[in-house]
Structure formats: C-alpha cells, structure tokens
CSV table of N, CA and C in Angstrom, one decimal:
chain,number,residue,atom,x,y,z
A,5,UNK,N,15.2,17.3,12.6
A,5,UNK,CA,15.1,16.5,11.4
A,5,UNK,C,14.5,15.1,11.6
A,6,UNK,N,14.6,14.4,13.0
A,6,UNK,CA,14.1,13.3,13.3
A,6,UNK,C,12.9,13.0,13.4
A,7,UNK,N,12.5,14.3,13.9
A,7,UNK,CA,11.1,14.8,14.1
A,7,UNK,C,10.2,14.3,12.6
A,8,UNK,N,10.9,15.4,12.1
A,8,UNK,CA,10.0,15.3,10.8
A,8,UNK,C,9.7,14.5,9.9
A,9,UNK,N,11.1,13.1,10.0
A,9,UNK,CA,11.3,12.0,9.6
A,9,UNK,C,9.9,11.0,10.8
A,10,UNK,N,10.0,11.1,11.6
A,10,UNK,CA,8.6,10.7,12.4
A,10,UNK,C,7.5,10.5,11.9
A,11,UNK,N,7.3,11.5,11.4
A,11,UNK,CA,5.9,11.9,11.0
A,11,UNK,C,6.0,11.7,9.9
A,12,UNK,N,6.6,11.9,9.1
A,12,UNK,CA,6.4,11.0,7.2
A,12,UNK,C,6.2,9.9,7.8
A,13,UNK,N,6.9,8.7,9.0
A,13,UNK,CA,6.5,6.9,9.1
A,13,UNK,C,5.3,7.0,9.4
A,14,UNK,N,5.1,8.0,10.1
A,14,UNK,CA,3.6,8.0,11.0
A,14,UNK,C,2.2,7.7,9.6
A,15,UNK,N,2.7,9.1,8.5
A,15,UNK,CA,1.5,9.1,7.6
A,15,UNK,C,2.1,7.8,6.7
A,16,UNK,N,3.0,7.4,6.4
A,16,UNK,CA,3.3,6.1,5.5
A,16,UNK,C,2.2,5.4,6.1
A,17,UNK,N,2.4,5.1,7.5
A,17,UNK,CA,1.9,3.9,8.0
A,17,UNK,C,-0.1,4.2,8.2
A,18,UNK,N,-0.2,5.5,8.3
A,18,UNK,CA,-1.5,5.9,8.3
A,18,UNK,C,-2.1,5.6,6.8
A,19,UNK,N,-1.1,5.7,5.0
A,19,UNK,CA,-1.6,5.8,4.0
A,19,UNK,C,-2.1,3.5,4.2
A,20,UNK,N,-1.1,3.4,4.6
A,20,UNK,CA,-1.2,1.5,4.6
A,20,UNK,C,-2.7,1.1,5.5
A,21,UNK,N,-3.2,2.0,6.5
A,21,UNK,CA,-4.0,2.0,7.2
A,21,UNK,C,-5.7,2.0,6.4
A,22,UNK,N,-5.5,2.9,6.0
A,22,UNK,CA,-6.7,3.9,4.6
A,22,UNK,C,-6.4,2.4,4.0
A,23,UNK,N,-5.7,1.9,3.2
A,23,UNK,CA,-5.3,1.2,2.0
A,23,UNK,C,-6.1,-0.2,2.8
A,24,UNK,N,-5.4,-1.0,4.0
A,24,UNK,CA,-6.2,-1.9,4.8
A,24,UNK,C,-7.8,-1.6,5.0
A,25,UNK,N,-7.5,-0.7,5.4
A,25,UNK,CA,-8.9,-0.3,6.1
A,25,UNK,C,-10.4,-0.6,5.3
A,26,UNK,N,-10.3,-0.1,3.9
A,26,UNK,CA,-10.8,0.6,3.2
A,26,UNK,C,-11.1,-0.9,2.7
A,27,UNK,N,-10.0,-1.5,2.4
A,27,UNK,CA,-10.1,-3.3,1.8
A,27,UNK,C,-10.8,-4.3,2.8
A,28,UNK,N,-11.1,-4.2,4.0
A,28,UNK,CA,-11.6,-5.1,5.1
A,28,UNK,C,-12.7,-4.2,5.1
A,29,UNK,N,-13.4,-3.3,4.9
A,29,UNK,CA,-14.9,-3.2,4.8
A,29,UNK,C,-15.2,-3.9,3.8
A,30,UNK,N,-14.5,-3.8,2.2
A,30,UNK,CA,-15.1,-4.1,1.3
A,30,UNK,C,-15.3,-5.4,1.5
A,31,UNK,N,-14.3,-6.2,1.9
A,31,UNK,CA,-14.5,-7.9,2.2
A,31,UNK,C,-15.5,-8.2,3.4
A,32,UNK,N,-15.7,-7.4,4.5
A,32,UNK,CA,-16.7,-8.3,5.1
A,32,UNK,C,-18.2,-7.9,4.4
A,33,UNK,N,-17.9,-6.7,4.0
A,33,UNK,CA,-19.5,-6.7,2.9
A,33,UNK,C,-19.2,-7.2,1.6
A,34,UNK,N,-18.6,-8.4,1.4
A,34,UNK,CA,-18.6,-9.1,0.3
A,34,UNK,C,-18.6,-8.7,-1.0
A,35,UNK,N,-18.3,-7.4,-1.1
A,35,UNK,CA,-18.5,-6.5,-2.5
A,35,UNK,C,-17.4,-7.0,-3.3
A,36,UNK,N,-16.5,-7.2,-3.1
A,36,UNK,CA,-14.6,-7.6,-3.8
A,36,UNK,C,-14.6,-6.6,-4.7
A,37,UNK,N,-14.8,-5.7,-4.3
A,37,UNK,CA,-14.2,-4.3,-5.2
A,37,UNK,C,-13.2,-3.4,-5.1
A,38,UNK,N,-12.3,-2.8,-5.5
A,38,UNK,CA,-11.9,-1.6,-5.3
A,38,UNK,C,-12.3,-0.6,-5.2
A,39,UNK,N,-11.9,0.7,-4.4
A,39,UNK,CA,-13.1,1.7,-4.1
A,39,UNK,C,-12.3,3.4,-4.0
A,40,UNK,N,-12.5,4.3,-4.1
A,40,UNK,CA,-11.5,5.1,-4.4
A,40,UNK,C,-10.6,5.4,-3.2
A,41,UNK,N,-11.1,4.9,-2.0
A,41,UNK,CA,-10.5,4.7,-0.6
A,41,UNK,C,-9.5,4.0,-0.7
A,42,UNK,N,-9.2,3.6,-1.5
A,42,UNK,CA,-8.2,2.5,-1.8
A,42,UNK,C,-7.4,2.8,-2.5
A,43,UNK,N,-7.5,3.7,-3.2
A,43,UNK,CA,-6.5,4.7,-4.2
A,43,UNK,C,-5.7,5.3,-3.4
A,44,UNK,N,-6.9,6.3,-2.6
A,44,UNK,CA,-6.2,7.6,-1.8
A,44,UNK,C,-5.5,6.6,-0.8
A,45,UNK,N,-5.4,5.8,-0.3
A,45,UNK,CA,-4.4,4.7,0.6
A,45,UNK,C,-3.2,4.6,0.0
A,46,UNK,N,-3.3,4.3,-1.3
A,46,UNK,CA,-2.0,3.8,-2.1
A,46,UNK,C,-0.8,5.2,-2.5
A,47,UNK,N,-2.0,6.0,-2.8
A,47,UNK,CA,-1.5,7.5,-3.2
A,47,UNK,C,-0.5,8.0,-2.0
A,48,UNK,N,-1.3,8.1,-0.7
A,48,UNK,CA,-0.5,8.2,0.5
A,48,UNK,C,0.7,7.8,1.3
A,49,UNK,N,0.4,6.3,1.0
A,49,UNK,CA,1.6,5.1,1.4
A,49,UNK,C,2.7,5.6,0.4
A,50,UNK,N,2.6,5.4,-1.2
A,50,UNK,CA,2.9,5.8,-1.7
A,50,UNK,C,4.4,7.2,-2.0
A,51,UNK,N,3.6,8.1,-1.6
A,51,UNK,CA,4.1,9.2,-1.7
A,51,UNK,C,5.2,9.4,-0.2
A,52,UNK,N,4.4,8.8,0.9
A,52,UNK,CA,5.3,9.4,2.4
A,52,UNK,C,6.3,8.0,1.9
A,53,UNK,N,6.2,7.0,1.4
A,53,UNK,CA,7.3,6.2,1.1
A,53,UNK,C,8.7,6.6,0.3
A,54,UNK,N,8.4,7.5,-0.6
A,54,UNK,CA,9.5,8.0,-1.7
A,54,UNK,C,10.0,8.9,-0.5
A,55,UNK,N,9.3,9.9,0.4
A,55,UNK,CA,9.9,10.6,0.9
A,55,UNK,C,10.9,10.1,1.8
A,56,UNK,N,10.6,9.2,2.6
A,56,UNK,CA,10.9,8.4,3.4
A,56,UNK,C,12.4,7.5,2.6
A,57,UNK,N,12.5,7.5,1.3
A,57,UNK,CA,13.6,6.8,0.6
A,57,UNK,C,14.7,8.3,0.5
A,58,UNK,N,14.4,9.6,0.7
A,58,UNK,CA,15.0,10.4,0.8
A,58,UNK,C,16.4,10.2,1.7
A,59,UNK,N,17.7,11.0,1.5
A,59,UNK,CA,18.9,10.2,2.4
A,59,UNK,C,18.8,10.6,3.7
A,60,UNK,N,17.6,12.1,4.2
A,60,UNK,CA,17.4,12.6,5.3
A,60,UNK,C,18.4,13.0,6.2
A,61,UNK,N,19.7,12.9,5.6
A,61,UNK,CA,21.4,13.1,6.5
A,61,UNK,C,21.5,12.0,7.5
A,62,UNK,N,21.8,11.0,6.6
A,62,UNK,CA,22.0,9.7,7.8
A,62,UNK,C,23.0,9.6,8.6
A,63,UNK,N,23.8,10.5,8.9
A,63,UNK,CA,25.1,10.7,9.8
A,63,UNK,C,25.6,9.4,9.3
A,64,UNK,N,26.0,9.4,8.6
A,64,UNK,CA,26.5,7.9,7.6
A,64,UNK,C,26.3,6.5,7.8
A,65,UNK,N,24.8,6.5,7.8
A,65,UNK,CA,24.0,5.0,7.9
A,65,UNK,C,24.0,5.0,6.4
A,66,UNK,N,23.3,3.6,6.2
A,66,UNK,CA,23.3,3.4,4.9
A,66,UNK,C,21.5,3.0,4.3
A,67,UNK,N,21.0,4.0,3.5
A,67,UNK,CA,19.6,3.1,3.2
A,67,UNK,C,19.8,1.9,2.8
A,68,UNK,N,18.4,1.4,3.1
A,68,UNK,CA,18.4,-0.2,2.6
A,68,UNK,C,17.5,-0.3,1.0
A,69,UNK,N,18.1,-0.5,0.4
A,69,UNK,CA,17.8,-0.3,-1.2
A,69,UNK,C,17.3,-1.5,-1.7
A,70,UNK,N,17.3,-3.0,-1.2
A,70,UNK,CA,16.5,-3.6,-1.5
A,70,UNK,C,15.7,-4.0,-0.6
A,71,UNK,N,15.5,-3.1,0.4
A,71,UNK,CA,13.8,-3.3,1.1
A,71,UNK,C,12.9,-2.2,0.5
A,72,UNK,N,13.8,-1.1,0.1
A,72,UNK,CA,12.9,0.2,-0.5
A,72,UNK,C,12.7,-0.6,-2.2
A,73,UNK,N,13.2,-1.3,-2.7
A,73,UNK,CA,12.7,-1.6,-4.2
A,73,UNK,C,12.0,-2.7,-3.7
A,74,UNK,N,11.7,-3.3,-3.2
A,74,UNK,CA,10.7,-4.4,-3.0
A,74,UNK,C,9.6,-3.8,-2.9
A,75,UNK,N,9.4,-3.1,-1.5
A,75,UNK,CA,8.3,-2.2,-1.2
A,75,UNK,C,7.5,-1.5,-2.3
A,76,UNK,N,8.7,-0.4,-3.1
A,76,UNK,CA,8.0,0.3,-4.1
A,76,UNK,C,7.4,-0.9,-5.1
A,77,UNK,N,7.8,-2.1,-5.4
A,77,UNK,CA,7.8,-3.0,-6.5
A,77,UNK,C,6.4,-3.4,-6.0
A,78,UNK,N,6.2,-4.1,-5.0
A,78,UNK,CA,4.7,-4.6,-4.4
A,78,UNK,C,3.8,-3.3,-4.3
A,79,UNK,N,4.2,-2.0,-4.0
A,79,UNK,CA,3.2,-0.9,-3.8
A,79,UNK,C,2.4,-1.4,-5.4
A,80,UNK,N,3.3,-0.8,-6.3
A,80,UNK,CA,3.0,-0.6,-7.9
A,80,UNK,C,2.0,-1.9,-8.5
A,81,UNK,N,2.4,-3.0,-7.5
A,81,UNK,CA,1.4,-4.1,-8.1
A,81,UNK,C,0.2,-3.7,-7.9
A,82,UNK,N,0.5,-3.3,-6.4
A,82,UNK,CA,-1.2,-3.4,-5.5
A,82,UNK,C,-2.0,-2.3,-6.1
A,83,UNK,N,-1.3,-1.0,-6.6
A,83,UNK,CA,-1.9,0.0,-7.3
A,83,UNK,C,-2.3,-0.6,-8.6
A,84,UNK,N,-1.6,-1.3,-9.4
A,84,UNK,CA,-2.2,-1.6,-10.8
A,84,UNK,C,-3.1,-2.6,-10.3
A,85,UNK,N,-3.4,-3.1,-9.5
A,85,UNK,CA,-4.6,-4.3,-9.4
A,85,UNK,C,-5.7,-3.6,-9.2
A,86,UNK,N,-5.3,-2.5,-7.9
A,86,UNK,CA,-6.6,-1.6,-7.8
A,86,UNK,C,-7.1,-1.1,-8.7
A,87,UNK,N,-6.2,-0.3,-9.8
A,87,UNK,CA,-6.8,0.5,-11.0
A,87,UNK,C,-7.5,-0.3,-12.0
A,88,UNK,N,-6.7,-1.8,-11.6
A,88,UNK,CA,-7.3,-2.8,-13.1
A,88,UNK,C,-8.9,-3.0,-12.4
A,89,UNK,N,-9.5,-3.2,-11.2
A,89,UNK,CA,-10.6,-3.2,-10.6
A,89,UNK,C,-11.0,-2.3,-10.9
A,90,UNK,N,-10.6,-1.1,-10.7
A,90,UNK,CA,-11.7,0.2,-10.7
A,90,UNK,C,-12.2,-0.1,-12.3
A,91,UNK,N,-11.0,-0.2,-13.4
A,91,UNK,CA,-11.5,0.1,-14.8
A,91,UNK,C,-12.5,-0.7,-15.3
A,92,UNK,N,-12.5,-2.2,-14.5
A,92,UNK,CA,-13.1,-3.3,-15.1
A,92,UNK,C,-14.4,-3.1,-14.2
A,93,UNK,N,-15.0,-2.2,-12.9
A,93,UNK,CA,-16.3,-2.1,-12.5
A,93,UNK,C,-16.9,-0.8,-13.3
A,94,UNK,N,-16.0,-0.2,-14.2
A,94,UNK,CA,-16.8,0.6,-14.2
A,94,UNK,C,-17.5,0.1,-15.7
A,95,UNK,N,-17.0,-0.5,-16.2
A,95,UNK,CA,-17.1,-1.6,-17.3
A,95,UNK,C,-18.5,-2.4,-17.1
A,96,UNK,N,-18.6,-2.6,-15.6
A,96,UNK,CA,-19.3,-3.5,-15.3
A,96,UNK,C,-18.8,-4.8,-15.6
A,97,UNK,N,-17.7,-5.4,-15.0
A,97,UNK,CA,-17.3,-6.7,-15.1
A,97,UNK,C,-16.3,-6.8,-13.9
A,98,UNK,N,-17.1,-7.2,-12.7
A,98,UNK,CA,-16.2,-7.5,-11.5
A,98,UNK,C,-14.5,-8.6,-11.5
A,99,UNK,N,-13.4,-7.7,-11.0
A,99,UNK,CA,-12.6,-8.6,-11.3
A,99,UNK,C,-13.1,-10.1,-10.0
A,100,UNK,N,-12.2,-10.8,-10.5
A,100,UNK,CA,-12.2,-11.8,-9.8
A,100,UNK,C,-11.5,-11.9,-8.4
A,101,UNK,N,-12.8,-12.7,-7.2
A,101,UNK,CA,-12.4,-12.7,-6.3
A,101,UNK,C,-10.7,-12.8,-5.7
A,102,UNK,N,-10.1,-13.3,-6.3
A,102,UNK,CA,-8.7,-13.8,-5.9
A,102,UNK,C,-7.6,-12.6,-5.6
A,103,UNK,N,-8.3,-11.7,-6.7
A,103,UNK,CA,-7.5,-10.7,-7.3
A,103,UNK,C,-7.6,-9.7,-5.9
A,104,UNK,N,-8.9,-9.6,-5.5
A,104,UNK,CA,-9.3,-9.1,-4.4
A,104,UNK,C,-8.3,-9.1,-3.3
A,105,UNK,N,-8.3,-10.9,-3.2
A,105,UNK,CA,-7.7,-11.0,-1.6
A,105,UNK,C,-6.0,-10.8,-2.0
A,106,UNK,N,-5.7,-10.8,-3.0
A,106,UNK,CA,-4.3,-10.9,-3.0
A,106,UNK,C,-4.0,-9.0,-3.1
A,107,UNK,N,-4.6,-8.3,-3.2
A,107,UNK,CA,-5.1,-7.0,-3.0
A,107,UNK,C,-4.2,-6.9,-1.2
A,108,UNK,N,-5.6,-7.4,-0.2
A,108,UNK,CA,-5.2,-7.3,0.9
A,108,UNK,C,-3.7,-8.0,1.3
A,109,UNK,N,-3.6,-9.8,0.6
A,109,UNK,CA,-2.5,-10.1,1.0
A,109,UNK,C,-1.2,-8.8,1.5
A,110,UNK,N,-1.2,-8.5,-0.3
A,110,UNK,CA,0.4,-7.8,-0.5
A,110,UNK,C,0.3,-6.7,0.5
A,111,UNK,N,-1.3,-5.8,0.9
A,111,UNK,CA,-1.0,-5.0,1.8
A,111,UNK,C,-0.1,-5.2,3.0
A,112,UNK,N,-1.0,-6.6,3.5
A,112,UNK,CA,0.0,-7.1,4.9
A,112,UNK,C,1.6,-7.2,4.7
A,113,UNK,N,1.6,-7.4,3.7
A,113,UNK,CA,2.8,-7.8,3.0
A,113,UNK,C,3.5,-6.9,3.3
A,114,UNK,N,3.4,-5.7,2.7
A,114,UNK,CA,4.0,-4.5,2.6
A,114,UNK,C,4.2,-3.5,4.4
A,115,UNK,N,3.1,-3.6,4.8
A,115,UNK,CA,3.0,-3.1,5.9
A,115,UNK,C,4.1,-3.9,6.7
A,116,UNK,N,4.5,-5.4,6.8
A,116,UNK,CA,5.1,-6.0,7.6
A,116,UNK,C,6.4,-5.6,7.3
A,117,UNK,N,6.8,-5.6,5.9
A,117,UNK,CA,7.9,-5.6,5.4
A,117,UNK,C,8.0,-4.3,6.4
A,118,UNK,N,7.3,-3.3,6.4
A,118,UNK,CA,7.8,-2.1,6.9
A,118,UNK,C,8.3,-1.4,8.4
A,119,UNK,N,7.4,-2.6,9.1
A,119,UNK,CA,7.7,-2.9,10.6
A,119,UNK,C,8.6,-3.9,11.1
A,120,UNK,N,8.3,-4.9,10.1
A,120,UNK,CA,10.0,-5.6,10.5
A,120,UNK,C,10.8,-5.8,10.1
A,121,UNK,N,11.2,-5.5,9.0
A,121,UNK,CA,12.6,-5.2,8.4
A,121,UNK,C,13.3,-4.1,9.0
C-alpha cells in the first residue's frame, strides 16, 4: 500500500511539474498566457492530490487537514485564473501580466507547501 501511495506523490508532483513547466516556457517567450498544458497540469496535481487526501490506513497517524485545505484552496485559485486566461484569449483580450506571474507564484507556493510541510 506504500508503494502505491509512492506513486500517486510521484504523479502529484509530476501534475505540479506539467503545471510549472508549461508556465516558464510561456514566460520566457513572453506570451503571459495560459495554455492547455496548464490545464492538463492542474487536472493532474489536482486529481493525484484528492487521492493522496484519501486515509490510505494510516496505522493511526493523523491527516493534516489544514495543509490539504490550503493546498486544495490555492490549487482552485490557480485553476480559476487559468480558465479566466483561457476564456479572456479566446475573446481576444489578454489577461493582465500580473495575473500571469501570480499564476506561477502560487505554483511554487503549492509545490513547496508540499515538500515542506
């Protein structure tokens, strides 16, 4: 069961990867866009994160319930900022740069929370 618990951190940490990754091309090519690489990031982090809030038989450890609602709370921002970018380029009305970088901030954000907490 450890195993398998492994490998959900592994792709959590691979979906935050996609989600970074995907945001530092767009910034050194200066585009400040959202991109659907950036979805599928969020989708993934996302999803191996709820699993990962599962109680997995913690031989009676205790989850941490407010690092898993923070996390989920910052994921949900970083997702509605992306979607508000996607909806407003396809509009043709780029969001604003800031919105961009606070995009990548909360990533780091989130990622750290998840390595050092």
């Amino acid at each position: 069961m450890e195993t398998l618990r492994d490998i959900v951190i592994v792709i959590h940490l691979i979906g935050f990867a996609i989600l970074f990754g995907s945001w530092v091309v767009e910034a050194v090519a200066r585009r400040y866009q959202a991109t659907r690489l950036m979805d599928l990031g969020v989708l993934v982090a996302g999803v191996a994160g709820l699993a990962l809030a599962a109680p997995w038989g913690l031989d009676g450890g205790e989850l941490n319930y407010v690092k898993i609602g923070i996390k989920l709370v910052v994921l949900i921002v970083i997702g509605g900022l992306i979607g508000a970018s996607t909806g407003r380029a396809k509009k043709g009305r780029p969001l604003p740069s800031w919105v961009f970088w606070l995009i990548g901030a909360l990533t780091l954000f989130n990622a750290a929370l998840a390595v050092i907490w």
